[in-house]
Short mmCIF file of N, CA and C and ligand atoms in Angstrom, two decimals:
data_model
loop_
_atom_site.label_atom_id
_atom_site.label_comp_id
_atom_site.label_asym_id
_atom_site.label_seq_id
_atom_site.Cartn_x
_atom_site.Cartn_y
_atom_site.Cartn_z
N UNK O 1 0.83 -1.22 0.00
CA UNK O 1 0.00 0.00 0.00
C UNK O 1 0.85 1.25 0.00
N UNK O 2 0.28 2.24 -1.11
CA UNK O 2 1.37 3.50 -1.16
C UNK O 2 0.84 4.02 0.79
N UNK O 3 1.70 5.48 0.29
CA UNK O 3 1.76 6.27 1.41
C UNK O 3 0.26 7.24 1.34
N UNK O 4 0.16 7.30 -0.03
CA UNK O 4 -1.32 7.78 -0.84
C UNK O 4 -2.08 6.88 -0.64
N UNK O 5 -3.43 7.25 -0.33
CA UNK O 5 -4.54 6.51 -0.79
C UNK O 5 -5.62 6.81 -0.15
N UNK O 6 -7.06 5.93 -0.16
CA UNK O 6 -8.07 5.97 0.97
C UNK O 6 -8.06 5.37 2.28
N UNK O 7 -8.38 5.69 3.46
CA UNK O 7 -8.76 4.83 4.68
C UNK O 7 -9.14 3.71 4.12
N UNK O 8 -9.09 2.43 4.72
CA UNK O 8 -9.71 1.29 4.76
C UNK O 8 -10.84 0.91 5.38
N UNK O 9 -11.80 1.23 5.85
CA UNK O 9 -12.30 0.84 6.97
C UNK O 9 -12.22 -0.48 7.21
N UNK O 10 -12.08 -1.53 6.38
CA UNK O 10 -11.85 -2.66 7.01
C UNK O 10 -10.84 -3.01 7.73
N UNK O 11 -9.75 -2.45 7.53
CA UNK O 11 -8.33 -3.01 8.44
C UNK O 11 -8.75 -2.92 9.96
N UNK O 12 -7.31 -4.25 10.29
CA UNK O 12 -7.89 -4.76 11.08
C UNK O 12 -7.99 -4.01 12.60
N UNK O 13 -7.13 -2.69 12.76
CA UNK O 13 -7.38 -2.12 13.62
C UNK O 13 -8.81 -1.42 13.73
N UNK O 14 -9.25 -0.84 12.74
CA UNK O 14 -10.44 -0.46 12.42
C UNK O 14 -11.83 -1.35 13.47
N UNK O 15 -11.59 -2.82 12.97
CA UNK O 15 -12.14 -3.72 13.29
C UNK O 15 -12.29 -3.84 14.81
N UNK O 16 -11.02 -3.40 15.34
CA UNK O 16 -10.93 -3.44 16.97
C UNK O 16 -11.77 -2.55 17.29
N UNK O 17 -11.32 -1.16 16.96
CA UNK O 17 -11.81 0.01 17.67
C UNK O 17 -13.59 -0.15 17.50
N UNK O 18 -14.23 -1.25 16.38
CA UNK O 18 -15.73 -1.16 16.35
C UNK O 18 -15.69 -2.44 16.99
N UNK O 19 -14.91 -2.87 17.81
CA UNK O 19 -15.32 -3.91 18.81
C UNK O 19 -15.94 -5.64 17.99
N UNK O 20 -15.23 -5.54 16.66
CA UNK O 20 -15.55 -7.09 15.58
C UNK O 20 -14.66 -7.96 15.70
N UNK O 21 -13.14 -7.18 16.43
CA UNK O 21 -12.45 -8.50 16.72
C UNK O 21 -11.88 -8.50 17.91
N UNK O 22 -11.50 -8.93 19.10
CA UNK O 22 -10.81 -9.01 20.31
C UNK O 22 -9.56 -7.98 20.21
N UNK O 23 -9.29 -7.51 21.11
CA UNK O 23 -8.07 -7.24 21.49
C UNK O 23 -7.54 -7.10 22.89
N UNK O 24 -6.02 -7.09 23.23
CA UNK O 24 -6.06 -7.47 24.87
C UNK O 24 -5.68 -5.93 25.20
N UNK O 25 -6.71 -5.19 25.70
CA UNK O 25 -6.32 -3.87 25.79
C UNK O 25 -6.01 -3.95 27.29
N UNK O 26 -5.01 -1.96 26.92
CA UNK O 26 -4.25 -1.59 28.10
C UNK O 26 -4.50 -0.64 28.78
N UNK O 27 -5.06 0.51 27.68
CA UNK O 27 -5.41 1.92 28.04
C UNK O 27 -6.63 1.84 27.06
N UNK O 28 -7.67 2.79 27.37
CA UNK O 28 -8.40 3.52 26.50
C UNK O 28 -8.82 5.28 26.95
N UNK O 29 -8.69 5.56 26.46
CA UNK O 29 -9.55 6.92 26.71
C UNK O 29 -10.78 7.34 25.53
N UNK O 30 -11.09 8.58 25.84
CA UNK O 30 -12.19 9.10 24.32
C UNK O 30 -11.41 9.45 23.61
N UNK O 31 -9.87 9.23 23.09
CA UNK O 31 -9.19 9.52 22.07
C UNK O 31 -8.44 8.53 20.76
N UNK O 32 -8.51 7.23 22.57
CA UNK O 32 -6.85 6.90 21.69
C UNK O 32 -7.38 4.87 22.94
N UNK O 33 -6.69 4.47 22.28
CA UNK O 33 -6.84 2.48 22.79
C UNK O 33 -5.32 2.15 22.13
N UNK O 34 -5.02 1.61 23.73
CA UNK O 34 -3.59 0.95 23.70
C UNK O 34 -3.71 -0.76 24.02
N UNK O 35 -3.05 -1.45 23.08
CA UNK O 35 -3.47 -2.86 23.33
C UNK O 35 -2.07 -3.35 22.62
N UNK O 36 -2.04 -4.70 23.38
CA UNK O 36 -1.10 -5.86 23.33
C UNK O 36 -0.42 -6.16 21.91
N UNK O 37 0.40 -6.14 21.02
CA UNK O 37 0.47 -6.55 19.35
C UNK O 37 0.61 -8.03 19.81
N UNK O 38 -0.02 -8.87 18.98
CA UNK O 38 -0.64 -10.17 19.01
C UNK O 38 1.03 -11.11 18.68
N UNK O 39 1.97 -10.37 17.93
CA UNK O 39 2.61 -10.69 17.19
C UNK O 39 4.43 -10.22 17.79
N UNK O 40 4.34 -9.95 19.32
CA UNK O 40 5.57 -9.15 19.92
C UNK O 40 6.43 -9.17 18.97
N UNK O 41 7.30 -8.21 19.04
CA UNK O 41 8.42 -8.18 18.64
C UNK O 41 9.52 -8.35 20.40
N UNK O 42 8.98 -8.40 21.34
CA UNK O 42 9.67 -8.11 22.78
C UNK O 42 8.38 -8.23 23.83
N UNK O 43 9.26 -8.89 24.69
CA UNK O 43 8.16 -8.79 26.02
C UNK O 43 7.57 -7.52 25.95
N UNK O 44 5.87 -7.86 26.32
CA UNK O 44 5.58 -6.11 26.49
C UNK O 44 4.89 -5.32 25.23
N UNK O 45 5.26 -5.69 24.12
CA UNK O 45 5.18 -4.47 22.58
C UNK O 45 3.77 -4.30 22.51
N UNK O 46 3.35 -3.00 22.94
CA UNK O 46 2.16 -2.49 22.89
C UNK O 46 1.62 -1.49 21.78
N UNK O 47 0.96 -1.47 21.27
CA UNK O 47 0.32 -0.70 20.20
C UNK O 47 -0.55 0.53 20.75
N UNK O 48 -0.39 1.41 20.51
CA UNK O 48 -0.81 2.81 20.74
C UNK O 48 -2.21 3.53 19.34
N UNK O 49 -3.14 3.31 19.34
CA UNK O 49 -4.10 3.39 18.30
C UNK O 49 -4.70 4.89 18.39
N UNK O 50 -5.02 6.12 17.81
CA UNK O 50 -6.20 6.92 18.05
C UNK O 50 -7.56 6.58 17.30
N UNK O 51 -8.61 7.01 18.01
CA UNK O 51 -10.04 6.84 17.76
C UNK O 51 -10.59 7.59 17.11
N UNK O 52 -11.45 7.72 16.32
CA UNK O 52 -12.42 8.02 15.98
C UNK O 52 -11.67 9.06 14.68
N UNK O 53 -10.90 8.47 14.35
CA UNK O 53 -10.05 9.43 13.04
C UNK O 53 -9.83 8.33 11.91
N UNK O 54 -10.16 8.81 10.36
CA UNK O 54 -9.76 8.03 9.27
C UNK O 54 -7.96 8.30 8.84
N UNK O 55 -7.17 8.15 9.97
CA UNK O 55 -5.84 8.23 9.74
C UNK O 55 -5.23 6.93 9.17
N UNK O 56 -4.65 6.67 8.24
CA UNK O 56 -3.64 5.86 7.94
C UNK O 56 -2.67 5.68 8.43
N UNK O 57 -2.04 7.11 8.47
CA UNK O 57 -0.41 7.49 8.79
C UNK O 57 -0.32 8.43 9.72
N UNK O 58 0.75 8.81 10.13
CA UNK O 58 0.99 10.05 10.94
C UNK O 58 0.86 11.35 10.04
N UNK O 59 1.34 11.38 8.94
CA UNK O 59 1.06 11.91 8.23
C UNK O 59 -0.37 13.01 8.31
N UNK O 60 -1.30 11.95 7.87
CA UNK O 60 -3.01 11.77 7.81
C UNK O 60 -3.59 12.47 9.42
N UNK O 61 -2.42 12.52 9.83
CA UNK O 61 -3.52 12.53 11.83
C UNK O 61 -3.72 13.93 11.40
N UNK O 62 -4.95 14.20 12.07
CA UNK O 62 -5.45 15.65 12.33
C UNK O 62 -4.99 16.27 12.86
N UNK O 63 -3.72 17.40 12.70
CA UNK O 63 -3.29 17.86 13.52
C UNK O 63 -3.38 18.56 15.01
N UNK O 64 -4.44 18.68 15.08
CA UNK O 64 -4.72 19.08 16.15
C UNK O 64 -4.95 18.45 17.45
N UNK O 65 -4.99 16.92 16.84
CA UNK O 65 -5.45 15.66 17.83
C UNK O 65 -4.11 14.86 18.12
N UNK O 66 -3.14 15.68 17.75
CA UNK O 66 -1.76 15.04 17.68
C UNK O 66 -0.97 14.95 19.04
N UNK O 67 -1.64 15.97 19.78
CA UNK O 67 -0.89 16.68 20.58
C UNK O 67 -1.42 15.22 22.03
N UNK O 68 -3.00 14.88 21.91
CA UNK O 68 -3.10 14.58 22.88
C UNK O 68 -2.73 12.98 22.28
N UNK O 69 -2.62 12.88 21.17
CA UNK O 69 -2.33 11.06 21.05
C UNK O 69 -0.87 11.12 21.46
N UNK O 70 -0.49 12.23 21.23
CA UNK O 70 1.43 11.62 21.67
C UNK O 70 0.97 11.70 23.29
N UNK O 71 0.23 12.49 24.19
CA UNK O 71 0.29 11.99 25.56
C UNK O 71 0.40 11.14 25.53
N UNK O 72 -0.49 10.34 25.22
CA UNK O 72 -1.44 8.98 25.31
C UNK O 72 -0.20 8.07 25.37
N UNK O 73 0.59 8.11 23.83
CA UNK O 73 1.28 7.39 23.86
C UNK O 73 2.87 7.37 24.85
N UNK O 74 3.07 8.88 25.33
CA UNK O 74 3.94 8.59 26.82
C UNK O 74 3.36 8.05 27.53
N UNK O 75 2.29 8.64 27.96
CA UNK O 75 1.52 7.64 29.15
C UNK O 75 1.61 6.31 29.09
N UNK O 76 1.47 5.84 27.64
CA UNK O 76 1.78 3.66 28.05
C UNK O 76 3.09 3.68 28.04
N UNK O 77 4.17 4.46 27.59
CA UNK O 77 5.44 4.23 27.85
C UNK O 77 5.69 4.34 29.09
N UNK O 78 5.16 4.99 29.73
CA UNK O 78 5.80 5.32 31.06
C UNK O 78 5.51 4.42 31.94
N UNK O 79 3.95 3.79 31.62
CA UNK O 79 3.66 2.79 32.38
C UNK O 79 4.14 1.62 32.10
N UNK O 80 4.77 1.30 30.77
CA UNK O 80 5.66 0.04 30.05
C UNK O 80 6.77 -0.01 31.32
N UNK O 81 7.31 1.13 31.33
CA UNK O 81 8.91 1.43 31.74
C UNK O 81 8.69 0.92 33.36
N UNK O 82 7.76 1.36 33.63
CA UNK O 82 7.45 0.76 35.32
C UNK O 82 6.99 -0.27 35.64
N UNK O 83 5.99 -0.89 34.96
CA UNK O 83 5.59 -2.40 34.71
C UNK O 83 6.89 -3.13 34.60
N UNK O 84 7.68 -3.28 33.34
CA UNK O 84 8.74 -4.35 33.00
C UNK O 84 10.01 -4.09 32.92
N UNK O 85 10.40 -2.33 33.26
CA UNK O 85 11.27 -2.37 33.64
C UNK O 85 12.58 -2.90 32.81
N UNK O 86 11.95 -2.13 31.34
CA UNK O 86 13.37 -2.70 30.76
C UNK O 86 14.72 -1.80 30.48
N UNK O 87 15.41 -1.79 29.68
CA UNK O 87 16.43 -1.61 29.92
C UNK O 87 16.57 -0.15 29.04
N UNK O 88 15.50 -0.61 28.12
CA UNK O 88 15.62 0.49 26.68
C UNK O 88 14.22 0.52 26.37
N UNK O 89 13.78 1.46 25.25
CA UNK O 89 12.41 1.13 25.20
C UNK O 89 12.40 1.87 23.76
N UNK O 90 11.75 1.14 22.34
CA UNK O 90 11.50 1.58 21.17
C UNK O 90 10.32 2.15 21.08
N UNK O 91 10.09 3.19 20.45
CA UNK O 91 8.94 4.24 20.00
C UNK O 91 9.38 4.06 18.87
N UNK O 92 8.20 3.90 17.93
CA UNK O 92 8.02 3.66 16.65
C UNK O 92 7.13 3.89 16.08
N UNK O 93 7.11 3.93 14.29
CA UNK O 93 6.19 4.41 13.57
C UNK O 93 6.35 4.65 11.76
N UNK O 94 5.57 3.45 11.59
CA UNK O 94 5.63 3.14 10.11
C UNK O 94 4.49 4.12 9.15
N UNK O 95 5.22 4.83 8.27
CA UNK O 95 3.99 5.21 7.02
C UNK O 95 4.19 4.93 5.83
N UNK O 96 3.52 4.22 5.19
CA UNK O 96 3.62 3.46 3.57
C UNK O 96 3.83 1.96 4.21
N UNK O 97 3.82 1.51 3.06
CA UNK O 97 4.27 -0.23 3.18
C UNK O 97 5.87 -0.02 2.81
N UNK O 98 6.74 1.00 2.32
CA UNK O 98 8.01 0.60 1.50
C UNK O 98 8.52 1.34 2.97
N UNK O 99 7.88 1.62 4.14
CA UNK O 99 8.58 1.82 5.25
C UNK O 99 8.55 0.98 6.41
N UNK O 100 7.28 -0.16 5.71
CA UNK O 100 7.29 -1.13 7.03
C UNK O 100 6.49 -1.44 7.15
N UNK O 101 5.10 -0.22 7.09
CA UNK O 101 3.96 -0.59 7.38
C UNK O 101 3.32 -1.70 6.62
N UNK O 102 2.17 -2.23 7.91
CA UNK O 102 1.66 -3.48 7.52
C UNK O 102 0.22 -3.16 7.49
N UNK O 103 -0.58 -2.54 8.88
CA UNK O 103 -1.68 -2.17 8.90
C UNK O 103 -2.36 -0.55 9.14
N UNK O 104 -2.68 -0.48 8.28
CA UNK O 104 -3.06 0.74 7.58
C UNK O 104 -4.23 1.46 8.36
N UNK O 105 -3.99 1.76 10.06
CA UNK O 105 -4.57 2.73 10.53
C UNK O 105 -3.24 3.25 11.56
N UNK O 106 -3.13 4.63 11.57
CA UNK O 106 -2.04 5.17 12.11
C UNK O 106 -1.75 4.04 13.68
N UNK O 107 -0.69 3.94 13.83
CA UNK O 107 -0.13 3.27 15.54
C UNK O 107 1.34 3.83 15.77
N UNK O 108 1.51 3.87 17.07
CA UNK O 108 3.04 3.70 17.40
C UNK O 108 2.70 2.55 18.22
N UNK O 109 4.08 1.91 17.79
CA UNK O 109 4.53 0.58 18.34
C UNK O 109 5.62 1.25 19.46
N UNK O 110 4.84 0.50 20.90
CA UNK O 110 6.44 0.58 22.15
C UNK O 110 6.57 -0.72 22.51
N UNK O 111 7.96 -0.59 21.85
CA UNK O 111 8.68 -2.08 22.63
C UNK O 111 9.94 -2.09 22.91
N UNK O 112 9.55 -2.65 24.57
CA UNK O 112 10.47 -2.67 25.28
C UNK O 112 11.66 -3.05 25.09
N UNK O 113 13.14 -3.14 25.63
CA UNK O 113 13.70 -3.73 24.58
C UNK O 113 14.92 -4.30 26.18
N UNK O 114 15.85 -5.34 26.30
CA UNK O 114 16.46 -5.93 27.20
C UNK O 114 18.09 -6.17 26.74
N UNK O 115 19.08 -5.62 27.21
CA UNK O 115 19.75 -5.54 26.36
C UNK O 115 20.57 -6.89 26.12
N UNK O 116 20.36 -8.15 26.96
CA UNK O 116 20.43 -9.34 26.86
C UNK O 116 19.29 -10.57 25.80
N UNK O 117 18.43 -9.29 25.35
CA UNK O 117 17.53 -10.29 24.57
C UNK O 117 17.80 -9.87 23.04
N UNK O 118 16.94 -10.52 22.14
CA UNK O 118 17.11 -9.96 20.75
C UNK O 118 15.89 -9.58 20.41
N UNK O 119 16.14 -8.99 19.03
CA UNK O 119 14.50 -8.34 18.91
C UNK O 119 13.68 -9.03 17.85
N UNK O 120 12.30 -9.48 18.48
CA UNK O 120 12.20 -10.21 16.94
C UNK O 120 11.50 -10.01 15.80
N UNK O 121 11.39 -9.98 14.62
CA UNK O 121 10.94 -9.70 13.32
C UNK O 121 10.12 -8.87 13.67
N UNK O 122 10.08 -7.78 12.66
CA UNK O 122 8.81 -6.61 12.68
C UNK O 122 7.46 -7.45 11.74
N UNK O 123 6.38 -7.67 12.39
CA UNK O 123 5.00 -7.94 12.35
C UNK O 123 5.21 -9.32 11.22
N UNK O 124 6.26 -9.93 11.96
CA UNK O 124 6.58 -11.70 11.08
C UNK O 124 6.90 -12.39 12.09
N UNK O 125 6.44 -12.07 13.53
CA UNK O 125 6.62 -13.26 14.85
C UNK O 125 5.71 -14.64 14.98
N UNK O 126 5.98 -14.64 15.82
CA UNK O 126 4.60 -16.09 16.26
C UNK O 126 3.50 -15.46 17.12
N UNK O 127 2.81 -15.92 16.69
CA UNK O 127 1.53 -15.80 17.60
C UNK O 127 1.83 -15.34 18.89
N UNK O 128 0.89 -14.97 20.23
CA UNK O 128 1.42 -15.06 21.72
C UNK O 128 0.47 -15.30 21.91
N UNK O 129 0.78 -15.56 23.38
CA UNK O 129 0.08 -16.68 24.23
C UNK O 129 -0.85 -15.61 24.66
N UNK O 130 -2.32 -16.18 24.64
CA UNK O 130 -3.11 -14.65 24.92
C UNK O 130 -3.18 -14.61 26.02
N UNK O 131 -3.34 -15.69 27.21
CA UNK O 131 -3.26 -15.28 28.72
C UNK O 131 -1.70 -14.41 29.10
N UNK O 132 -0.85 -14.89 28.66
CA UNK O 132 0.08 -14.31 28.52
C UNK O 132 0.09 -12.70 28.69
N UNK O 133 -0.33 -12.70 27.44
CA UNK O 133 -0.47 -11.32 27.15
C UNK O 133 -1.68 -10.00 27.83
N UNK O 134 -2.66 -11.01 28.53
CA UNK O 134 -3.45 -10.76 29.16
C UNK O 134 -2.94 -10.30 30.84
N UNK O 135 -1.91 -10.67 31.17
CA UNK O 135 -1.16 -11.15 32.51
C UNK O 135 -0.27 -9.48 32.46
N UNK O 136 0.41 -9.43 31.30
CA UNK O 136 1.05 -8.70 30.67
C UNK O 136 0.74 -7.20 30.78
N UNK O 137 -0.61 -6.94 30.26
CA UNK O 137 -1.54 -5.86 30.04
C UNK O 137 -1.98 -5.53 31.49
N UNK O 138 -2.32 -6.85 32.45
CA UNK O 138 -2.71 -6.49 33.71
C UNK O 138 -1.27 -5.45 34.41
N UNK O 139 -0.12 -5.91 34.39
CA UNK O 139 0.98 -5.50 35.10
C UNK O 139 1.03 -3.80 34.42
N UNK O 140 1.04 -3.90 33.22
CA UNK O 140 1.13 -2.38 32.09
C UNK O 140 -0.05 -1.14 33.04
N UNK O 141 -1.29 -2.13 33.17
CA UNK O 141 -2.38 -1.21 33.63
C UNK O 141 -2.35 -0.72 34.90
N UNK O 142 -1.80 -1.53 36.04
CA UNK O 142 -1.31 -1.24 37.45
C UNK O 142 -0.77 -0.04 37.43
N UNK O 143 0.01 0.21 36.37
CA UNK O 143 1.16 1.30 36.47
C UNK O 143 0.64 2.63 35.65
N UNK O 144 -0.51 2.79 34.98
CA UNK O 144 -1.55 3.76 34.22
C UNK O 144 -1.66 5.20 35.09
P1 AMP D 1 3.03 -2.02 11.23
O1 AMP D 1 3.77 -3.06 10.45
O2 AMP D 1 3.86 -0.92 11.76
O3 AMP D 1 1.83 -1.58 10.45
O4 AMP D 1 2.53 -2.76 12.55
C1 AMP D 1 1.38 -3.53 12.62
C2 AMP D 1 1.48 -4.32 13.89
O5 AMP D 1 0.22 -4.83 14.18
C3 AMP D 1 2.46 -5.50 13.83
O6 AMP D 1 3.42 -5.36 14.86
C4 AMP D 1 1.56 -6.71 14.04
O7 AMP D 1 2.19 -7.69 14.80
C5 AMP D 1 0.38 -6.10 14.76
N1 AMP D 1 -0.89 -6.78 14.62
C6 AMP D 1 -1.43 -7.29 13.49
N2 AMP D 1 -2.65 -7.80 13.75
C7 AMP D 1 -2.90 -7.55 15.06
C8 AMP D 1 -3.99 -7.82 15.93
N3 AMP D 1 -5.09 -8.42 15.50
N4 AMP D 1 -3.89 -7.45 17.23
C9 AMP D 1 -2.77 -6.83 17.68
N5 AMP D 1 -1.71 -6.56 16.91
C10 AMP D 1 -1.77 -6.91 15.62
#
């Protein structure tokens, strides 16, 4: 998918935020839903979503709504950083497919990072364990 184009409404974040497919969420507010990536790249890698916007990219975000999704998205960092306590921590953010992107509603990806572990494939991992990740999200939310 170019960097151009229309919203999807079907993608699959889309899908979350209208509540058609599960997700193991962390945060929500009336802006913005932070939840588990199904697919870690690292203990922890949480997805940072805003609501109620036809954004693709960062690009695409409304500027004006920018201001409070980057809270949003310190706020799960900060609570990442106190939950698990890692060593380093990636903020991220793909626009186009020839930059990475896979799913085509704006996110930052935070993942944690250990400097004894490795990091694994961007959105080409294995599955996770959803209690897991459920266990995971509980420790993230303690710290909100
Ligand atoms: P990007 O490649 O930057 O567009 O990132 C998309 C991310 O979404 C990848 O890290 C995937 O592992 C993740 N992902 C894909 N499907 C889901 C899903 N259903 N729930 C949570 N994360 C997902």
């Amino acid at each position: 998918m170019s960097l151009h184009g229309n919203y999807d409404s079907e993608n699959i974040f889309a899908k979350i935020l209208r509540g058609e497919i599960p997700c193991v969420k962390v945060y929500e507010d009336a802006a913005t839903l932070a939840f588990m990536d199904v697919f870690p790249q690292s203990h922890g890698h949480t997805l940072v979503i805003p609501k109620g916007v036809e954004a693709r990219n960062f690009l695409e975000m409304p500027t004006k709504q920018i201001s409070h999704y980057m809270e949003s998205v310190q706020k799960v960092a900060l609570a990442v950083e106190r939950a698990l306590g890692p060593d380093g921590i990636v903020i991220t953010q793909f626009n186009g497919e020839a930059a990475g992107q896979t799913v085509f509603h704006l996110h930052f990806h935070i993942i944690p990072r250990w400097t004894d572990k490795q990091l694994g494939d961007h959105a080409n991992g294995q599955m996770a364990d959803m209690e897991e990740l459920q266990a995971i999200a509980a420790e993230i939310q303690a710290e909100l």
